């Protein structure tokens, strides 16, 4: 345990989709998990402005060099600025103990990043998405797998010839 003492908000398990295999050396890898509201409908305008209509993550965590299956927990320690904000006017955000997104369903996204650097994308990174249903409060089952041909092309890397 890493001495987390704050309130748990989302728990789950990350597994690899068959037939995914990790490279032999994963010492620099990291697993990134984010949670964002399922719909932009309830996102305060001051938070949504500048996001092109996509709700920003309200929780985000980095787990270095995980092994799978991997149990994760997102807690108050993983809140983003947008997740902790309370909107007091269209242009003003303040911090509060109550979260504007609580009791909403969340999209949980995971990315196992080969080099452990969030800003980079690599064709060997594994990705996945699942849903947390607030009304059920059960563990999220998040399966990650390869990006597929299109995703690998988007990363800008192609197989060597």
Coordinates of N, CA, C and O in Angstrom, one line a residue:
X1 N 0.8 -1.2 0.0 CA 0.0 0.0 0.0 C 0.9 1.2 0.0 O 1.9 1.3 0.6
X2 N 0.5 2.3 -0.7 CA 1.3 3.5 -0.8 C 0.8 4.6 0.1 O 0.9 5.8 -0.1
X3 N 0.2 4.2 1.3 CA -0.2 5.1 2.3 C -1.3 6.1 1.9 O -1.4 7.2 2.4
X4 N -2.1 5.7 0.9 CA -3.2 6.5 0.5 C -4.3 6.5 1.6 O -4.7 5.5 2.1
X5 N -4.7 7.7 2.1 CA -5.6 7.8 3.2 C -6.8 8.6 2.8 O -7.7 8.8 3.6
X6 N -6.9 9.0 1.5 CA -8.1 9.8 1.1 C -9.2 8.9 0.6 O -9.0 7.7 0.4
X7 N -10.3 9.4 0.4 CA -11.5 8.7 0.0 C -11.3 8.1 -1.4 O -11.0 8.7 -2.4
X8 N -11.7 6.8 -1.5 CA -11.6 6.1 -2.8 C -12.8 6.5 -3.6 O -13.9 6.6 -3.1
X9 N -12.6 6.7 -4.9 CA -13.7 7.2 -5.8 C -14.0 6.2 -6.9 O -15.1 6.0 -7.2
X10 N -13.0 5.5 -7.4 CA -13.2 4.4 -8.4 C -12.1 3.3 -8.2 O -10.9 3.6 -8.0
X11 N -12.6 2.1 -8.2 CA -11.7 0.9 -8.1 C -11.9 0.0 -9.4 O -13.0 0.0 -9.9
X12 N -10.8 -0.7 -9.7 CA -11.0 -1.6 -10.8 C -9.8 -2.5 -11.1 O -8.8 -2.5 -10.3
X13 N -9.9 -3.3 -12.1 CA -8.8 -4.1 -12.5 C -8.5 -4.0 -14.0 O -9.5 -4.0 -14.8
X14 N -7.2 -3.9 -14.3 CA -6.8 -3.8 -15.7 C -6.3 -5.2 -16.1 O -5.4 -5.7 -15.4
X15 N -6.8 -5.7 -17.3 CA -6.3 -7.0 -17.8 C -5.9 -6.8 -19.3 O -6.3 -5.8 -19.9
X16 N -5.1 -7.7 -19.8 CA -4.7 -7.6 -21.2 C -5.7 -8.4 -22.0 O -6.0 -9.5 -21.6
X17 N -6.1 -7.8 -23.1 CA -6.9 -8.6 -24.1 C -6.0 -9.7 -24.7 O -4.9 -9.4 -25.0
X18 N -6.6 -10.8 -24.9 CA -5.9 -11.9 -25.6 C -5.7 -11.5 -27.0 O -6.6 -10.9 -27.6
X19 N -4.7 -11.7 -27.7 CA -3.4 -12.4 -27.3 C -2.3 -11.5 -27.0 O -1.1 -11.7 -27.3
X20 N -2.6 -10.3 -26.4 CA -1.6 -9.3 -26.1 C -0.5 -9.8 -25.2 O -0.8 -10.6 -24.3
X21 N 0.7 -9.4 -25.5 CA 1.9 -9.8 -24.7 C 2.7 -8.5 -24.5 O 2.8 -7.7 -25.5
X22 N 3.3 -8.4 -23.4 CA 4.2 -7.3 -23.1 C 5.6 -7.6 -23.6 O 6.0 -8.7 -23.6
X23 N 6.4 -6.5 -24.0 CA 7.8 -6.8 -24.3 C 8.5 -7.3 -23.1 O 8.1 -7.2 -22.0
X24 N 9.7 -7.9 -23.4 CA 10.5 -8.5 -22.3 C 10.9 -7.4 -21.3 O 10.8 -7.6 -20.1
X25 N 11.4 -6.3 -21.7 CA 11.8 -5.2 -20.8 C 10.7 -4.2 -20.7 O 10.4 -3.4 -21.7
X26 N 10.1 -4.1 -19.6 CA 9.0 -3.2 -19.3 C 9.4 -2.2 -18.2 O 8.6 -1.5 -17.6
X27 N 10.7 -2.1 -17.9 CA 11.1 -1.3 -16.7 C 10.8 0.2 -16.8 O 10.7 0.8 -15.8
X28 N 10.6 0.7 -18.0 CA 10.3 2.1 -18.2 C 8.8 2.4 -18.4 O 8.4 3.5 -18.5
X29 N 8.0 1.3 -18.4 CA 6.6 1.4 -18.8 C 5.8 2.1 -17.6 O 6.3 2.1 -16.5
X30 N 4.6 2.6 -18.0 CA 3.7 3.1 -17.0 C 2.3 2.9 -17.5 O 2.0 2.9 -18.7
X31 N 1.4 2.8 -16.6 CA 0.0 2.7 -16.9 C -0.7 4.0 -16.4 O -0.6 4.4 -15.3
X32 N -1.4 4.6 -17.4 CA -2.1 5.8 -17.1 C -3.6 5.5 -17.1 O -4.1 4.9 -18.1
X33 N -4.3 6.0 -16.1 CA -5.7 5.8 -16.0 C -6.4 7.1 -15.7 O -5.9 7.9 -14.8
X34 N -7.4 7.4 -16.5 CA -8.1 8.7 -16.4 C -9.6 8.3 -16.3 O -10.1 7.3 -16.8
X35 N -10.3 9.2 -15.6 CA -11.8 9.2 -15.5 C -12.4 10.5 -15.9 O -11.9 11.5 -15.5
X36 N -13.4 10.5 -16.8 CA -14.1 11.7 -17.2 C -15.6 11.4 -17.3 O -16.0 10.3 -17.4
X37 N -16.4 12.5 -17.1 CA -17.8 12.3 -17.2 C -18.2 11.7 -18.5 O -17.5 12.0 -19.6
X38 N -19.2 10.9 -18.5 CA -19.6 10.2 -19.7 C -20.2 11.1 -20.8 O -20.1 10.9 -22.0
X39 N -20.8 12.2 -20.3 CA -21.5 13.2 -21.2 C -21.1 14.6 -20.8 O -20.8 14.9 -19.7
X40 N -21.0 15.4 -21.8 CA -20.7 16.8 -21.6 C -21.9 17.6 -21.1 O -21.7 18.8 -20.7
X41 N -23.1 17.0 -21.1 CA -24.3 17.7 -20.7 C -24.2 18.4 -19.3 O -24.7 19.5 -19.1
X42 N -23.6 17.7 -18.3 CA -23.5 18.2 -17.0 C -22.2 18.9 -16.6 O -22.0 19.3 -15.4
X43 N -21.3 19.1 -17.5 CA -20.1 19.7 -17.3 C -20.3 21.2 -17.2 O -20.8 21.8 -18.2
X44 N -19.9 21.9 -16.1 CA -20.0 23.3 -16.0 C -19.3 24.0 -17.2 O -18.2 23.6 -17.6
X45 N -20.0 25.0 -17.8 CA -19.5 25.7 -18.9 C -18.0 26.3 -18.7 O -17.2 26.2 -19.6
X46 N -17.7 26.8 -17.5 CA -16.4 27.3 -17.3 C -15.3 26.2 -17.4 O -14.2 26.5 -17.8
X47 N -15.7 25.0 -17.2 CA -14.7 23.9 -17.3 C -14.7 23.4 -18.7 O -13.6 23.1 -19.3
X48 N -15.8 23.3 -19.4 CA -15.9 22.8 -20.8 C -15.3 23.8 -21.8 O -14.8 23.3 -22.8
X49 N -15.3 25.1 -21.5 CA -14.7 26.0 -22.5 C -13.3 25.7 -22.8 O -12.5 25.4 -21.9
X50 N -13.0 25.6 -24.1 CA -11.6 25.3 -24.5 C -11.4 23.9 -24.7 O -10.2 23.5 -25.0
X51 N -12.3 23.0 -24.4 CA -12.1 21.6 -24.4 C -12.7 20.9 -25.7 O -12.7 19.7 -25.8
X52 N -13.2 21.7 -26.6 CA -13.8 21.2 -27.9 C -15.0 20.3 -27.5 O -15.3 19.4 -28.3
X53 N -15.7 20.5 -26.4 CA -16.9 19.8 -26.1 C -16.6 18.4 -25.4 O -17.6 17.8 -25.0
X54 N -15.4 18.0 -25.3 CA -15.1 16.7 -24.6 C -14.8 17.0 -23.2 O -14.0 17.8 -22.8
X55 N -15.6 16.3 -22.3 CA -15.3 16.6 -20.8 C -13.9 16.3 -20.5 O -13.3 15.3 -20.9
X56 N -13.3 17.1 -19.7 CA -11.9 16.9 -19.3 C -11.8 15.8 -18.2 O -12.8 15.5 -17.5
X57 N -10.7 15.1 -18.0 CA -10.5 14.2 -17.0 C -10.7 14.8 -15.6 O -10.3 15.9 -15.4
X58 N -11.4 14.1 -14.7 CA -11.6 14.6 -13.3 C -10.7 13.8 -12.4 O -10.5 14.3 -11.3
X59 N -10.2 12.7 -12.8 CA -9.3 11.9 -12.1 C -8.2 11.4 -13.0 O -8.5 11.1 -14.2
X60 N -6.9 11.4 -12.6 CA -5.9 10.9 -13.4 C -4.8 10.3 -12.5 O -4.4 10.9 -11.5
X61 N -4.2 9.2 -12.9 CA -3.2 8.5 -12.1 C -2.2 7.9 -13.1 O -2.5 7.4 -14.2
X62 N -0.9 7.8 -12.6 CA 0.2 7.1 -13.3 C 0.7 6.0 -12.3 O 1.0 6.2 -11.2
X63 N 0.8 4.8 -12.9 CA 1.3 3.6 -12.1 C 2.5 3.1 -12.8 O 2.4 2.5 -13.9
X64 N 3.7 3.3 -12.3 CA 4.9 2.8 -12.9 C 5.0 1.3 -13.0 O 4.7 0.6 -12.0
X65 N 5.5 0.8 -14.2 CA 5.9 -0.6 -14.4 C 4.9 -1.6 -13.7 O 5.3 -2.4 -12.9
X66 N 3.6 -1.6 -14.1 CA 2.7 -2.5 -13.5 C 2.8 -3.9 -14.1 O 3.3 -4.1 -15.2
X67 N 2.3 -4.9 -13.3 CA 2.2 -6.2 -13.9 C 0.7 -6.5 -14.0 O -0.1 -6.0 -13.2
X68 N 0.3 -7.4 -14.9 CA -1.1 -7.6 -15.1 C -1.5 -9.1 -14.8 O -0.7 -10.0 -14.9
X69 N -2.7 -9.2 -14.2 CA -3.8 -8.2 -14.0 C -3.3 -7.2 -12.9 O -2.6 -7.6 -12.0
X70 N -3.8 -6.0 -13.0 CA -3.4 -4.9 -12.2 C -4.7 -4.3 -11.5 O -5.6 -3.8 -12.2
X71 N -4.7 -4.3 -10.2 CA -5.8 -3.7 -9.4 C -5.4 -2.2 -9.3 O -4.3 -1.9 -8.9
X72 N -6.4 -1.3 -9.5 CA -6.1 0.1 -9.3 C -7.2 0.8 -8.5 O -8.3 0.2 -8.4
X73 N -6.8 1.9 -8.0 CA -7.8 2.7 -7.2 C -7.5 4.2 -7.5 O -6.4 4.6 -7.5
X74 N -8.5 4.9 -7.8 CA -8.5 6.3 -8.0 C -9.1 7.0 -6.8 O -10.3 6.6 -6.5
X75 N -8.4 7.9 -6.1 CA -8.9 8.5 -4.9 C -8.8 10.0 -5.0 O -8.5 10.5 -6.1
X76 N -9.1 10.6 -4.0 CA -9.1 12.1 -3.9 C -7.7 12.6 -4.2 O -7.5 13.7 -4.7
X77 N -6.7 11.8 -4.0 CA -5.3 12.2 -4.4 C -5.1 12.3 -5.9 O -4.1 12.9 -6.3
X78 N -6.0 11.7 -6.7 CA -5.8 11.7 -8.1 C -6.7 12.7 -8.8 O -6.8 12.7 -10.0
X79 N -7.4 13.6 -8.0 CA -8.2 14.6 -8.6 C -7.4 15.6 -9.5 O -6.3 16.0 -9.2
X80 N -8.0 15.9 -10.7 CA -7.4 16.9 -11.5 C -8.0 18.3 -11.1 O -8.9 18.4 -10.2
X81 N -7.4 19.4 -11.6 CA -7.9 20.7 -11.3 C -9.4 20.8 -11.7 O -10.2 21.3 -10.9
X82 N -9.8 20.3 -12.8 CA -11.2 20.3 -13.2 C -12.0 19.4 -12.3 O -13.2 19.8 -12.1
X83 N -11.5 18.3 -11.8 CA -12.3 17.4 -11.0 C -12.6 18.0 -9.6 O -13.6 17.7 -9.0
X84 N -11.7 18.8 -9.1 CA -11.9 19.4 -7.7 C -12.6 20.7 -7.8 O -13.1 21.2 -6.8
X85 N -12.7 21.3 -8.9 CA -13.2 22.7 -9.1 C -14.7 22.7 -8.7 O -15.4 21.8 -9.0
X86 N -15.1 23.8 -8.2 CA -16.5 24.1 -8.1 C -16.8 25.4 -8.8 O -16.1 26.4 -8.6
X87 N -17.8 25.4 -9.7 CA -18.0 26.6 -10.5 C -18.9 27.6 -9.7 O -20.0 27.2 -9.3
X88 N -18.4 28.8 -9.5 CA -19.2 29.8 -8.8 C -19.8 30.8 -9.7 O -20.7 31.6 -9.4
X89 N -19.2 30.9 -10.9 CA -19.8 31.8 -12.0 C -19.2 31.3 -13.3 O -18.3 30.4 -13.3
X90 N -19.6 31.8 -14.4 CA -19.2 31.3 -15.7 C -17.6 31.4 -15.9 O -17.1 30.7 -16.7
X91 N -17.0 32.3 -15.2 CA -15.6 32.5 -15.3 C -14.8 32.2 -14.1 O -13.6 32.5 -14.1
X92 N -15.4 31.7 -13.0 CA -14.7 31.6 -11.8 C -14.8 30.2 -11.2 O -15.9 29.6 -11.1
X93 N -13.6 29.6 -10.9 CA -13.6 28.2 -10.3 C -13.0 28.3 -9.0 O -12.0 29.0 -8.8
X94 N -13.5 27.6 -8.0 CA -12.9 27.6 -6.7 C -12.9 26.1 -6.2 O -13.5 25.2 -6.8
X95 N -12.1 25.8 -5.2 CA -12.0 24.4 -4.7 C -13.0 24.1 -3.7 O -13.4 25.0 -2.9
X96 N -13.5 22.9 -3.7 CA -14.6 22.5 -2.8 C -14.4 21.0 -2.4 O -13.7 20.3 -3.1
X97 N -15.1 20.6 -1.3 CA -15.0 19.2 -0.9 C -16.1 18.4 -1.7 O -16.0 17.2 -1.7
X98 N -17.0 19.0 -2.3 CA -18.0 18.4 -3.1 C -17.7 18.5 -4.5 O -17.3 19.5 -5.0
X99 N -17.8 17.4 -5.3 CA -17.3 17.4 -6.6 C -18.5 17.5 -7.6 O -19.5 16.7 -7.4
X100 N -18.5 18.3 -8.5 CA -19.6 18.6 -9.4 C -20.0 17.3 -10.2 O -21.1 17.2 -10.7
X101 N -19.1 16.4 -10.4 CA -19.3 15.2 -11.2 C -19.7 14.0 -10.4 O -19.9 12.9 -11.0
X102 N -19.8 14.1 -9.1 CA -20.1 12.9 -8.3 C -21.5 12.4 -8.7 O -22.4 13.2 -9.1
X103 N -21.7 11.2 -8.6 CA -23.0 10.5 -8.9 C -23.3 10.5 -10.4 O -24.4 10.3 -10.8
X104 N -22.2 10.7 -11.2 CA -22.3 10.6 -12.7 C -21.5 9.4 -13.1 O -20.5 9.1 -12.5
X105 N -22.0 8.8 -14.2 CA -21.2 7.7 -14.8 C -20.0 8.3 -15.4 O -20.0 9.4 -15.9
X106 N -18.9 7.5 -15.3 CA -17.6 8.0 -15.8 C -17.0 7.0 -16.9 O -17.2 5.8 -16.7
X107 N -16.3 7.6 -17.8 CA -15.6 6.8 -18.8 C -14.2 6.6 -18.2 O -13.5 7.6 -17.9
X108 N -13.8 5.4 -18.1 CA -12.4 5.1 -17.5 C -11.6 4.7 -18.7 O -11.9 3.7 -19.4
X109 N -10.5 5.4 -18.9 CA -9.6 5.1 -20.0 C -8.2 4.6 -19.4 O -7.8 5.2 -18.4
X110 N -7.6 3.7 -20.1 CA -6.3 3.2 -19.7 C -5.4 3.1 -20.8 O -5.8 2.9 -22.0
X111 N -4.1 3.5 -20.6 CA -3.1 3.3 -21.6 C -1.8 2.8 -20.9 O -1.3 3.5 -20.0
X112 N -1.3 1.7 -21.3 CA 0.0 1.2 -20.9 C 1.0 1.7 -21.9 O 0.9 1.4 -23.1
X113 N 1.8 2.6 -21.4 CA 2.8 3.3 -22.2 C 4.1 2.7 -22.2 O 4.7 2.6 -21.1
X114 N 4.6 2.3 -23.3 CA 5.9 1.5 -23.3 C 7.1 2.3 -22.7 O 7.8 1.7 -21.9
X115 N 7.2 3.6 -23.0 CA 8.3 4.3 -22.5 C 8.0 5.1 -21.2 O 8.9 5.7 -20.6
X116 N 6.8 5.0 -20.8 CA 6.4 5.6 -19.5 C 6.2 7.2 -19.6 O 6.0 7.8 -18.6
X117 N 6.3 7.7 -20.8 CA 6.2 9.2 -20.9 C 4.8 9.5 -21.5 O 4.5 9.1 -22.7
X118 N 4.0 10.2 -20.8 CA 2.6 10.4 -21.2 C 2.5 11.1 -22.5 O 1.5 10.9 -23.3
X119 N 3.4 12.0 -22.8 CA 3.3 12.8 -24.0 C 3.6 12.1 -25.3 O 3.3 12.6 -26.4
X120 N 4.2 10.9 -25.2 CA 4.5 10.2 -26.4 C 3.5 9.1 -26.7 O 2.8 8.6 -25.8
X121 N 3.4 8.7 -28.0 CA 2.5 7.6 -28.4 C 3.4 6.7 -29.2 O 4.2 7.1 -30.0
X122 N 3.2 5.4 -29.0 CA 4.0 4.4 -29.7 C 3.1 3.3 -30.1 O 2.1 3.0 -29.5
X123 N 3.3 2.6 -31.3 CA 2.5 1.6 -31.7 C 2.4 0.4 -30.8 O 1.4 -0.4 -30.9
X124 N 3.3 0.2 -29.9 CA 3.3 -0.9 -28.9 C 2.5 -0.5 -27.7 O 2.3 -1.4 -26.8
X125 N 2.1 0.7 -27.5 CA 1.2 1.1 -26.3 C -0.1 0.3 -26.4 O -0.6 0.0 -27.5
X126 N -0.6 0.0 -25.3 CA -1.9 -0.7 -25.2 C -2.9 0.2 -24.6 O -2.7 0.9 -23.7
X127 N -4.2 0.2 -25.2 CA -5.2 1.1 -24.7 C -6.5 0.4 -24.5 O -6.7 -0.7 -25.0
X128 N -7.4 1.0 -23.7 CA -8.7 0.5 -23.5 C -9.6 1.5 -22.8 O -9.1 2.5 -22.3
X129 N -10.9 1.1 -22.8 CA -11.9 2.1 -22.2 C -13.0 1.2 -21.6 O -13.3 0.2 -22.2
X130 N -13.5 1.7 -20.5 CA -14.6 1.0 -19.8 C -15.5 2.1 -19.2 O -15.2 3.3 -19.4
X131 N -16.5 1.6 -18.5 CA -17.4 2.6 -17.9 C -17.6 2.3 -16.4 O -17.7 1.1 -16.0
X132 N -17.6 3.3 -15.6 CA -17.9 3.2 -14.2 C -19.3 3.8 -14.0 O -19.6 4.9 -14.4
X133 N -20.2 2.9 -13.5 CA -21.6 3.3 -13.2 C -21.7 3.7 -11.8 O -21.6 2.9 -10.9
X134 N -22.0 5.0 -11.6 CA -22.1 5.6 -10.2 C -23.1 4.9 -9.4 O -23.0 4.7 -8.2
X135 N -24.2 4.5 -10.0 CA -25.3 3.9 -9.3 C -25.0 2.5 -8.7 O -25.6 2.1 -7.8
X136 N -24.0 1.9 -9.3 CA -23.6 0.5 -8.9 C -22.4 0.5 -8.0 O -22.2 -0.4 -7.2
X137 N -21.5 1.5 -8.2 CA -20.3 1.6 -7.3 C -19.5 0.2 -7.3 O -18.9 -0.1 -6.3
X138 N -19.5 -0.5 -8.5 CA -18.7 -1.7 -8.5 C -17.4 -1.5 -9.2 O -17.2 -0.5 -9.8
X139 N -16.5 -2.5 -9.0 CA -15.2 -2.4 -9.7 C -15.3 -2.4 -11.2 O -16.1 -3.0 -11.8
X140 N -14.4 -1.6 -11.8 CA -14.4 -1.4 -13.2 C -13.5 -2.5 -13.8 O -12.4 -2.8 -13.3
X141 N -13.9 -3.2 -14.9 CA -13.1 -4.2 -15.6 C -12.6 -3.5 -16.8 O -13.4 -3.2 -17.7
X142 N -11.3 -3.2 -16.9 CA -10.7 -2.4 -18.0 C -9.8 -3.3 -18.7 O -8.7 -3.7 -18.2
X143 N -10.1 -3.7 -20.0 CA -9.2 -4.5 -20.8 C -8.5 -3.6 -21.7 O -9.1 -2.7 -22.4
X144 N -7.2 -3.8 -21.8 CA -6.3 -3.0 -22.8 C -5.7 -3.9 -23.8 O -5.5 -5.1 -23.6
X145 N -5.6 -3.3 -25.0 CA -5.1 -4.1 -26.2 C -4.4 -3.1 -27.1 O -4.4 -1.9 -26.9
X146 N -3.9 -3.7 -28.2 CA -3.3 -2.9 -29.2 C -4.2 -1.9 -29.9 O -5.4 -2.0 -29.9
X147 N -3.6 -0.9 -30.5 CA -4.3 0.2 -31.1 C -4.9 -0.2 -32.4 O -5.7 0.5 -33.0
X148 N -4.5 -1.3 -33.0 CA -5.0 -1.7 -34.3 C -4.3 -0.9 -35.4 O -3.4 -0.1 -35.2
X149 N -4.5 -1.2 -36.7 CA -3.8 -0.7 -37.8 C -3.9 0.8 -37.9 O -3.0 1.6 -38.0
X150 N -5.2 1.4 -37.7 CA -5.4 2.8 -37.8 C -4.7 3.5 -36.7 O -4.0 4.5 -36.9
X151 N -4.8 3.0 -35.5 CA -4.1 3.6 -34.3 C -2.6 3.6 -34.5 O -2.0 4.6 -34.1
X152 N -2.1 2.6 -35.0 CA -0.6 2.5 -35.2 C -0.2 3.5 -36.3 O 0.9 4.1 -36.2
X153 N -1.0 3.7 -37.3 CA -0.7 4.7 -38.3 C -0.7 6.1 -37.7 O 0.1 7.0 -38.0
X154 N -1.7 6.4 -36.8 CA -1.8 7.7 -36.2 C -0.6 8.0 -35.3 O -0.2 9.2 -35.2
X155 N 0.0 7.0 -34.8 CA 1.2 7.3 -33.9 C 2.4 7.8 -34.8 O 3.4 8.2 -34.2
X156 N 2.3 7.6 -36.1 CA 3.3 8.1 -37.0 C 4.5 7.2 -37.1 O 5.5 7.5 -37.7
X157 N 4.3 6.0 -36.6 CA 5.4 5.0 -36.8 C 4.9 3.8 -37.6 O 3.8 3.4 -37.4
X158 N 5.7 3.3 -38.5 CA 5.4 2.2 -39.3 C 6.4 1.1 -39.1 O 7.5 1.4 -38.7
X159 N 6.0 -0.1 -39.4 CA 7.0 -1.2 -39.3 C 8.2 -0.9 -40.2 O 8.1 -0.4 -41.3
X160 N 9.4 -1.3 -39.7 CA 10.6 -1.1 -40.6 C 10.6 -2.1 -41.7 O 10.0 -3.2 -41.6
X161 N 11.2 -1.7 -42.8 CA 11.2 -2.5 -44.0 C 12.4 -3.2 -44.2 O 13.5 -2.9 -43.8

